[in-house]
Amino acid sequence: MAARVGLVGAESDDEKVISGPDLVSGRIADLTMARVFARTDPQQKLDIVDAWRARGAVTAMTGDGVNDGPALRRADIGVAMGKRGTEVARQAADLVLTDDNLSTVVAAVEEGRRVYDNIRRFLVYGLAGGTAEILVMLAGPFLGLPLPLRAGQILWINLLTHGLTGVAMGAEPAAPDAMRRPPRPSGQHILGAGAWQRLLVLAAVVTAVCLAAGVVARAWDLPWQSVLFLSLLGAQLGVVLGLRTRLLTRQNIFLPLAVLASALLAVAALYVPPLRSVLETEPLGWSGAALATAALMSGYLAARITRNAFRQKKAAKTKPRNGASPSRTA
């Protein structure tokens, strides 16, 4: 049976099917050397899971019976059948397949990777923008900008960037290579694999270009605070577009619409009298608008460049000895 379904290839010592009686006899010294196990009892299933976990492997266990319960609970990921599975197996498992179709696990893994990537992307975007706002407020006075931004302007920036666009980022589709990437290390921090470096670089770039826009606007006798306000908001919108895996994809039309809506509301803050009064802004001419546009493009380019420069490296696969792969228990 194992050969017919492709679990083992040609007859060989390291791909031999090991039965429960073989384990009882103690003939198998290292359980991770075998590929397929058959007719095993609950304790033996636990031993197999423990052997792989002792080697640092992430283990998954599928089952539907009462005797599978202990191993389902012990494994890193227990997968139970929802239709034909017993209540014990379903309660012990981490994942229940309501359709009893193992191919559903593939779709679940892809969805999990999509969600995880979107969380990392939002953290990089949100923390970089927040850090840039703090740095602008701290460094501005040293550059001749006494009060870089007013409280209402900061709140408006956060509302448009972390509110509209931040929510829309959660609907980003999975990357084309999501299922071709090796699993991430189980102990990896959510800002690991280059995410925090990207965060710092983006924060530094956004801070620099926005302060530069404010200083230039002040030198040109423009309403520099409004230029700085629009530049900081525009730079963050540029970053959110640059962080997309596929810029022109139609799978998440909400993000470009959110960016467009945020941009229109940012412009409204400068030209709609009630908003101008509340946010204490002033209309900008072509020169001020050009400085803000340059900040937007700088944020976009910085995000695209850092995305490629700090792309997550593929984790080295931990190969079992003699080329064996994680065991399958029948």
CSV table of N, CA and C in Angstrom, one decimal, residues 19 34 38 40 47-48 52 55 64 105 110 122 140 151 157 177 201 214 216 220 230 249 302 309 329:
chain,number,residue,atom,x,y,z
A,19,SER,N,6.6,-1.8,11.2
A,19,SER,CA,5.3,-2.1,11.9
A,19,SER,C,5.5,-2.0,13.4
A,34,ALA,N,13.3,5.7,9.9
A,34,ALA,CA,12.3,5.1,9.1
A,34,ALA,C,11.4,6.2,8.4
A,38,ALA,N,3.4,1.4,10.4
A,38,ALA,CA,2.1,0.8,10.2
A,38,ALA,C,1.8,0.0,11.5
A,40,THR,N,0.6,0.8,14.5
A,40,THR,CA,1.3,1.2,15.7
A,40,THR,C,0.2,1.5,16.8
A,47,ASP,N,5.9,8.0,20.8
A,47,ASP,CA,7.3,7.9,20.7
A,47,ASP,C,7.9,8.4,19.4
A,48,ILE,N,7.1,8.2,18.3
A,48,ILE,CA,7.6,8.7,17.0
A,48,ILE,C,7.6,10.2,17.0
A,52,TRP,N,11.0,12.8,16.7
A,52,TRP,CA,11.2,13.9,15.8
A,52,TRP,C,11.3,15.3,16.5
A,55,ARG,N,14.7,16.0,17.8
A,55,ARG,CA,15.6,16.5,16.8
A,55,ARG,C,15.4,17.9,16.3
A,64,ASP,N,-8.0,10.2,13.3
A,64,ASP,CA,-9.5,10.3,13.4
A,64,ASP,C,-10.0,9.4,14.5
A,105,VAL,N,-5.5,21.2,3.9
A,105,VAL,CA,-4.4,21.7,4.7
A,105,VAL,C,-3.5,22.6,3.9
A,110,GLU,N,-1.4,28.1,3.1
A,110,GLU,CA,-1.3,29.3,2.2
A,110,GLU,C,-2.0,30.5,2.8
A,122,PHE,N,2.2,45.2,7.7
A,122,PHE,CA,1.6,46.4,8.4
A,122,PHE,C,2.5,46.9,9.5
A,140,GLY,N,12.9,68.5,14.1
A,140,GLY,CA,12.5,69.7,13.4
A,140,GLY,C,13.0,71.0,14.1
A,151,ALA,N,-1.0,69.2,16.9
A,151,ALA,CA,-1.6,67.9,17.4
A,151,ALA,C,-2.7,67.4,16.4
A,157,ILE,N,-3.0,62.7,10.2
A,157,ILE,CA,-2.1,61.8,9.4
A,157,ILE,C,-2.3,60.3,9.9
A,177,ASP,N,5.0,33.3,-4.6
A,177,ASP,CA,5.9,32.3,-4.1
A,177,ASP,C,5.7,31.8,-2.7
A,201,VAL,N,15.2,51.7,8.2
A,201,VAL,CA,15.6,52.4,7.0
A,201,VAL,C,14.5,53.2,6.5
A,214,GLY,N,10.4,70.4,4.5
A,214,GLY,CA,10.0,71.5,5.3
A,214,GLY,C,11.1,72.6,5.3
A,216,VAL,N,13.3,73.3,2.9
A,216,VAL,CA,13.3,74.0,1.6
A,216,VAL,C,12.1,74.9,1.5
A,220,TRP,N,12.1,78.9,0.9
A,220,TRP,CA,11.4,79.5,-0.2
A,220,TRP,C,10.2,80.4,0.2
A,230,LEU,N,1.8,67.7,4.6
A,230,LEU,CA,1.4,66.9,3.4
A,230,LEU,C,2.5,66.0,2.9
A,249,THR,N,-1.7,44.4,-9.0
A,249,THR,CA,-2.6,43.3,-8.9
A,249,THR,C,-4.0,43.9,-8.7
A,302,ALA,N,11.9,54.0,-1.6
A,302,ALA,CA,12.6,53.4,-0.5
A,302,ALA,C,12.0,52.1,-0.1
A,309,ALA,N,16.1,44.5,-1.0
A,309,ALA,CA,17.4,44.4,-0.3
A,309,ALA,C,17.3,43.5,0.9
A,329,THR,N,2.8,8.0,9.9
A,329,THR,CA,2.3,6.9,10.7
A,329,THR,C,0.9,6.5,10.2
